[in-house]
Short mmCIF file of C-alpha atoms and ligand atoms in Angstrom, two decimals:
data_model
loop_
_atom_site.label_atom_id
_atom_site.label_comp_id
_atom_site.label_asym_id
_atom_site.label_seq_id
_atom_site.Cartn_x
_atom_site.Cartn_y
_atom_site.Cartn_z
CA MET X 46 65.59 104.04 98.64
CA GLU X 47 67.38 106.50 96.39
CA ASP X 48 69.42 107.76 99.38
CA PHE X 49 70.64 104.15 99.82
CA ILE X 50 71.49 103.38 96.55
CA GLY X 51 73.57 106.48 95.87
CA ARG X 52 75.52 106.06 99.33
CA ILE X 53 75.93 102.34 98.52
CA SER X 54 77.15 103.42 94.86
CA ILE X 55 79.53 105.97 96.21
CA SER X 56 81.13 103.82 99.17
CA ILE X 57 81.95 100.96 96.23
CA GLN X 58 83.45 103.69 94.21
CA LYS X 59 85.51 105.18 96.97
CA GLY X 60 86.46 101.76 98.24
CA LYS X 61 85.07 102.35 101.66
CA VAL X 62 84.62 98.68 103.09
CA ASP X 63 83.04 99.35 106.39
CA ILE X 64 82.77 101.73 109.71
CA ASN X 65 85.88 100.16 110.76
CA SER X 66 87.92 100.75 107.62
CA PRO X 67 90.63 103.73 107.82
CA TYR X 68 90.42 104.04 104.22
CA PRO X 69 89.59 106.62 102.19
CA PRO X 70 90.89 109.08 104.57
CA ASP X 71 88.17 111.48 103.96
CA MET X 72 85.56 108.89 104.97
CA LYS X 73 86.91 107.43 108.25
CA GLY X 74 84.42 106.82 110.84
CA LEU X 75 81.31 106.57 108.16
CA PRO X 76 79.61 103.50 107.61
CA GLY X 77 80.88 101.62 104.44
CA ALA X 78 79.40 99.41 101.85
CA PHE X 79 78.83 96.66 104.39
CA GLU X 80 76.56 98.63 106.58
CA LEU X 81 74.88 100.75 104.21
CA THR X 82 73.95 97.39 102.57
CA GLY X 83 72.63 95.75 105.24
CA GLU X 84 70.75 99.01 106.83
CA ALA X 85 69.33 99.33 102.98
CA LEU X 86 67.82 95.88 103.06
CA GLU X 87 65.95 96.24 106.62
CA ASN X 88 64.80 98.90 105.17
CA GLY X 89 63.02 97.41 102.41
CA VAL X 90 65.39 98.26 99.32
CA SER X 91 65.10 94.90 97.46
CA ALA X 92 68.51 92.88 96.95
CA ASN X 93 67.92 93.04 93.16
CA ASP X 94 67.87 96.74 93.32
CA ILE X 95 70.91 97.11 95.57
CA LEU X 96 72.77 94.85 93.13
CA THR X 97 71.38 96.24 89.96
CA LYS X 98 71.11 100.05 90.82
CA ALA X 99 74.32 100.46 93.17
CA MET X 100 76.76 97.82 93.17
CA ILE X 101 76.93 96.80 89.33
CA PRO X 102 77.09 100.69 88.04
CA ALA X 103 79.45 101.19 90.71
CA MET X 104 82.06 98.66 89.33
CA GLY X 105 81.25 99.70 86.20
CA ILE X 106 82.39 103.37 86.88
CA VAL X 107 85.67 101.94 88.63
CA GLY X 108 86.26 99.80 85.68
CA ASP X 109 86.17 102.85 83.81
CA LEU X 110 88.39 105.06 85.84
CA PHE X 111 90.53 101.98 85.80
CA LYS X 112 91.14 101.63 81.91
CA ASP X 113 91.41 105.60 82.07
CA LYS X 114 94.22 105.15 84.24
CA LYS X 115 92.36 107.60 86.69
CA LEU X 116 92.38 104.79 89.35
CA PHE X 117 95.05 102.76 90.00
CA VAL X 118 95.15 98.94 91.57
CA PRO X 119 95.35 99.58 95.41
CA GLN X 120 92.16 101.73 94.69
CA VAL X 121 90.46 98.76 92.01
CA LEU X 122 91.07 96.47 94.93
CA MET X 123 89.64 98.79 97.90
CA CYS X 124 86.43 99.15 95.49
CA ALA X 125 86.17 95.19 95.14
CA LYS X 126 86.87 94.38 98.59
CA ALA X 127 84.12 97.10 99.35
CA MET X 128 82.03 95.33 96.93
CA ASN X 129 82.31 91.97 98.33
CA SER X 130 81.92 93.22 101.55
CA ALA X 131 78.39 94.39 100.25
CA MET X 132 77.92 90.70 98.81
CA THR X 133 77.73 89.25 101.79
CA HIS X 134 74.55 90.54 102.66
CA LEU X 135 73.26 89.73 99.17
CA LYS X 136 74.36 85.92 98.88
CA PRO X 137 71.34 84.81 100.65
CA TYR X 138 69.20 86.09 98.26
CA PHE X 139 71.43 84.95 95.22
CA SER X 140 71.01 81.23 96.58
CA SER X 141 67.38 81.82 97.19
CA GLY X 142 66.87 82.49 93.52
CA GLU X 143 65.40 86.20 94.21
CA ILE X 144 68.54 87.44 91.74
CA GLN X 145 69.12 85.93 88.56
CA LYS X 146 72.62 85.28 87.66
CA ARG X 147 73.73 86.30 84.40
CA GLY X 148 75.75 83.17 83.95
CA THR X 149 79.07 81.51 85.32
CA PHE X 150 82.84 82.32 84.25
CA VAL X 151 85.23 80.24 85.35
CA ILE X 152 88.83 81.53 85.46
CA GLY X 153 92.39 80.64 86.28
CA THR X 154 96.06 81.63 85.63
CA VAL X 155 97.51 79.04 83.19
CA SER X 156 99.84 76.21 83.88
CA GLY X 157 103.24 77.34 84.96
CA ASP X 158 102.16 80.70 86.28
CA LEU X 159 101.66 82.04 89.94
CA HIS X 160 100.69 85.68 89.23
CA ASP X 161 97.00 85.90 90.46
CA ILE X 162 96.69 89.98 91.21
CA GLY X 163 95.38 90.47 87.58
CA LYS X 164 93.25 87.36 87.41
CA ASN X 165 91.65 88.22 91.06
CA LEU X 166 90.67 91.75 89.66
CA VAL X 167 88.94 90.22 86.56
CA SER X 168 87.09 87.73 88.90
CA MET X 169 85.87 90.38 91.33
CA MET X 170 84.68 92.75 88.57
CA ILE X 171 82.81 89.97 86.68
CA GLU X 172 81.40 88.85 89.79
CA GLY X 173 80.28 92.04 90.65
CA SER X 174 78.44 92.61 87.17
CA GLY X 175 76.18 89.60 88.07
CA TRP X 176 78.04 86.41 87.11
CA THR X 177 78.89 83.42 89.15
CA VAL X 178 82.68 83.24 88.93
CA VAL X 179 84.31 79.74 89.39
CA ASP X 180 88.19 80.67 90.48
CA LEU X 181 90.42 77.82 89.44
CA GLY X 182 93.42 80.07 91.29
CA VAL X 183 96.73 79.58 89.48
CA ASP X 184 99.15 77.27 87.75
CA VAL X 185 95.95 75.50 86.23
CA LYS X 186 96.39 72.47 84.00
CA THR X 187 95.01 71.90 80.72
CA GLU X 188 92.70 68.97 82.34
CA LYS X 189 91.53 71.21 85.26
CA PHE X 190 90.07 73.56 82.73
CA LEU X 191 88.89 70.87 81.15
CA GLU X 192 86.88 69.69 84.01
CA ALA X 193 85.59 72.75 85.08
CA ILE X 194 83.95 73.57 81.62
CA GLY X 195 82.33 69.99 81.65
CA ASP X 196 81.20 70.94 85.35
CA ASN X 197 79.72 74.53 84.02
CA PRO X 198 77.97 73.45 80.84
CA GLY X 199 77.48 77.11 78.78
CA CYS X 200 80.28 78.71 80.97
CA ILE X 201 82.46 81.34 79.63
CA LEU X 202 86.44 80.45 80.25
CA GLY X 203 88.92 83.22 81.35
CA MET X 204 92.57 82.52 81.26
CA SER X 205 95.63 84.94 82.12
CA ALA X 206 98.90 84.59 81.79
CA LEU X 207 101.63 86.97 82.90
CA LEU X 208 104.85 85.29 81.26
CA THR X 209 106.16 84.79 78.18
CA THR X 210 106.81 81.36 79.16
CA THR X 211 103.36 80.65 79.98
CA MET X 212 101.99 82.24 76.90
CA GLU X 213 103.07 78.85 75.58
CA SER X 214 101.22 76.75 78.14
CA MET X 215 98.06 79.08 77.49
CA GLU X 216 98.46 78.02 74.04
CA LYS X 217 98.56 74.44 74.51
CA SER X 218 95.37 74.68 76.97
CA VAL X 219 93.35 76.77 74.33
CA ARG X 220 94.15 74.30 71.34
CA THR X 221 93.48 71.00 73.46
CA LEU X 222 90.24 72.62 75.13
CA ARG X 223 89.24 73.48 71.64
CA GLU X 224 89.42 69.66 70.37
CA THR X 225 86.55 68.90 73.17
CA PHE X 226 84.50 72.25 73.15
CA PRO X 227 85.15 73.82 69.99
CA SER X 228 82.46 76.31 70.52
CA GLN X 229 83.41 77.35 73.87
CA LYS X 230 83.99 80.97 74.51
CA ILE X 231 87.53 81.92 75.67
CA ILE X 232 89.03 85.37 76.87
CA VAL X 233 92.23 85.74 77.45
CA GLY X 234 94.11 88.41 79.52
CA GLY X 235 97.74 89.38 81.02
CA ALA X 236 100.18 92.15 80.31
CA PRO X 237 102.46 90.04 77.55
CA LEU X 238 99.40 88.93 75.51
CA ASN X 239 98.15 90.68 72.66
CA LYS X 240 95.51 90.59 70.09
CA GLU X 241 97.50 88.70 67.53
CA PHE X 242 98.47 86.08 70.18
CA ALA X 243 94.71 85.22 71.13
CA ASN X 244 93.83 85.41 67.04
CA LYS X 245 96.53 82.66 66.77
CA ILE X 246 95.75 80.67 69.42
CA GLY X 247 92.12 80.93 68.62
CA ALA X 248 90.55 82.39 71.75
CA ASP X 249 87.46 84.41 71.34
CA LEU X 250 88.87 87.54 72.70
CA PHE X 251 92.02 89.40 74.09
CA ALA X 252 91.14 91.83 76.93
CA PRO X 253 93.76 93.85 77.85
CA ASN X 254 91.66 94.94 81.05
CA PRO X 255 88.89 93.59 83.31
CA GLN X 256 86.25 96.00 81.95
CA ILE X 257 86.85 94.77 78.24
CA ALA X 258 86.14 91.24 79.57
CA VAL X 259 83.14 92.63 81.35
CA GLU X 260 81.77 94.39 78.56
CA PHE X 261 82.60 91.38 76.01
CA ILE X 262 80.62 88.80 78.51
CA ASN X 263 77.82 91.21 79.19
CA SER X 264 77.47 91.44 75.45
CA LEU X 265 77.00 87.58 74.95
CO1 B1M D 1675 106.50 88.19 88.53
N1 B1M D 1675 107.06 88.74 86.35
N2 B1M D 1675 107.64 86.93 88.40
N3 B1M D 1675 105.94 88.02 90.45
N4 B1M D 1675 105.75 89.74 88.41
C1 B1M D 1675 106.53 89.88 86.17
C2 B1M D 1675 105.17 89.93 85.42
C3 B1M D 1675 107.85 90.44 85.22
C4 B1M D 1675 107.21 91.72 83.62
C5 B1M D 1675 108.71 91.43 85.89
C6 B1M D 1675 109.75 91.69 85.06
O1 B1M D 1675 110.74 90.80 85.02
N5 B1M D 1675 109.74 93.06 84.57
C7 B1M D 1675 108.23 89.43 84.48
C8 B1M D 1675 107.72 88.36 83.60
C9 B1M D 1675 108.91 88.88 82.04
C10 B1M D 1675 108.49 87.89 81.12
O2 B1M D 1675 107.98 86.72 81.34
N6 B1M D 1675 108.30 88.53 80.06
C11 B1M D 1675 108.30 88.22 85.82
C12 B1M D 1675 108.94 87.04 86.38
C13 B1M D 1675 110.05 87.00 85.61
C14 B1M D 1675 108.79 86.20 87.39
C15 B1M D 1675 109.80 85.33 87.89
C16 B1M D 1675 109.82 84.20 87.02
C17 B1M D 1675 110.75 85.89 88.81
C18 B1M D 1675 111.58 84.71 89.32
O3 B1M D 1675 111.22 83.91 90.08
N7 B1M D 1675 112.82 84.65 88.45
C19 B1M D 1675 108.45 84.38 88.65
C20 B1M D 1675 107.56 83.53 88.05
C21 B1M D 1675 106.58 82.95 88.88
C22 B1M D 1675 105.83 81.83 88.15
O4 B1M D 1675 105.06 82.53 87.89
N8 B1M D 1675 105.92 80.85 88.27
C23 B1M D 1675 107.66 85.62 89.45
C24 B1M D 1675 107.10 85.70 90.46
C25 B1M D 1675 106.04 87.05 90.80
C26 B1M D 1675 105.82 87.27 92.57
C27 B1M D 1675 105.49 85.95 92.79
C28 B1M D 1675 106.90 87.90 93.43
C29 B1M D 1675 104.72 88.22 91.87
C30 B1M D 1675 103.27 87.90 91.99
C31 B1M D 1675 102.34 87.86 93.20
C32 B1M D 1675 100.79 87.58 92.59
O5 B1M D 1675 100.25 87.65 91.79
N9 B1M D 1675 100.56 87.06 94.01
C33 B1M D 1675 105.13 88.82 91.05
C34 B1M D 1675 104.80 89.88 90.50
C35 B1M D 1675 103.72 90.72 91.59
C36 B1M D 1675 104.95 90.63 89.32
C37 B1M D 1675 104.99 91.91 88.91
C38 B1M D 1675 105.55 92.93 89.38
C39 B1M D 1675 103.72 92.82 88.83
C40 B1M D 1675 102.42 91.97 88.33
C41 B1M D 1675 101.07 92.19 88.72
O6 B1M D 1675 100.28 91.84 89.34
N10 B1M D 1675 100.52 93.67 88.13
C42 B1M D 1675 105.45 92.10 87.39
C43 B1M D 1675 106.00 93.30 86.57
C44 B1M D 1675 104.93 94.29 86.31
O7 B1M D 1675 103.79 93.66 85.61
N11 B1M D 1675 105.21 95.42 86.11
C45 B1M D 1675 106.07 90.64 87.22
C46 B1M D 1675 99.23 94.10 88.25
C47 B1M D 1675 98.28 93.52 87.45
C48 B1M D 1675 97.06 94.16 88.01
O8 B1M D 1675 98.68 93.45 86.32
O9 B1M D 1675 98.46 91.21 86.16
O10 B1M D 1675 98.99 92.55 84.27
P1 B1M D 1675 98.17 92.19 85.22
O11 B1M D 1675 96.59 92.58 85.10
C49 B1M D 1675 95.93 93.55 84.25
C50 B1M D 1675 95.87 92.63 82.76
O12 B1M D 1675 96.93 92.45 82.33
C51 B1M D 1675 94.82 92.42 83.06
O13 B1M D 1675 93.71 92.82 83.70
C52 B1M D 1675 94.74 93.18 85.13
C53 B1M D 1675 94.16 94.92 85.14
O14 B1M D 1675 94.19 95.48 84.15
N12 B1M D 1675 94.30 90.88 82.96
C54 B1M D 1675 93.67 90.34 82.27
C55 B1M D 1675 94.94 90.05 83.36
N13 B1M D 1675 94.66 88.74 83.30
C56 B1M D 1675 93.65 88.92 82.76
C57 B1M D 1675 92.70 88.35 82.16
C58 B1M D 1675 91.47 88.28 81.27
C59 B1M D 1675 91.20 89.69 81.35
C60 B1M D 1675 92.40 90.81 81.63
O15 B1M D 1675 90.17 87.78 80.81
C61 B1M D 1675 90.61 86.25 81.11
#
């Protein structure tokens, strides 16, 4: 079992998706996260062990390296892709209830803003740490956030904004959401934001990177 756990972890850390993936060049022709996860399950390794001992710690390592600028966006996207390919094998176990999900995280890029690369990274990292993610996409109006919170009681909400102009829509959305759901946990992120802005608009956390968001929601 340890062998599979270690190999799945390495394949995710290195962004090795499957046997046909040419990335990373030094692993060309080798099985990736997809094949190794399938094999591990066939050999009796539990879905829960694969998730909690290989995948989640691997994405944690990736997040830390990204935070420390030792990995960059394209590499992190490959790691997330590798993790997602492994997840396809685990999905049936999630739905059967064998794996306990930590909760639901609703995320969207705020109204007027079409940037989604950062948001997608956050979604993938949070999904990789064991949460169900409801991704509302980009240009999300306040009403859509309200509806999603209503549909997912107890969820944590994440909002992303990349433009100084759309920081205003974020502020409006947070203030409106607070009127209906005063105790809703809200995390905000995006390059032009900072802690002072998050405090001013009444968000619970400014996450400068996905790993801070992961650490925060896992601590709740
Ligand atoms: Co746009 N754009 N863009 N753009 N774009 C910026 C943001 C800009 C800084 C470029 C510049 O002028 N230097 C500038 C904003 C200026 C400002 O407002 N201060 C800008 C502009 C002006 C525009 C347009 C207005 C351009 C135009 O049409 N005249 C237009 C606006 C469209 C719109 O949204 N309505 C526009 C369009 C676009 C593209 C469509 C071409 C494309 C987006 C493609 C896409 O997302 N699918 C694009 C891109 C790619 C960029 C840059 C080059 C890169 C953004 C990015 O993806 N970075 C950007 C310049 C730059 O940042 N260097 C720029 C990588 C990404 C991983 O980082 O999103 O910051 P980021 O996410 C980080 C953290 O912020 C954090 O985690 C991520 C990883 O660390 N994070 C969170 C983000 N959300 C989080 C949420 C969390 C937690 C952490 O919890 C919920």
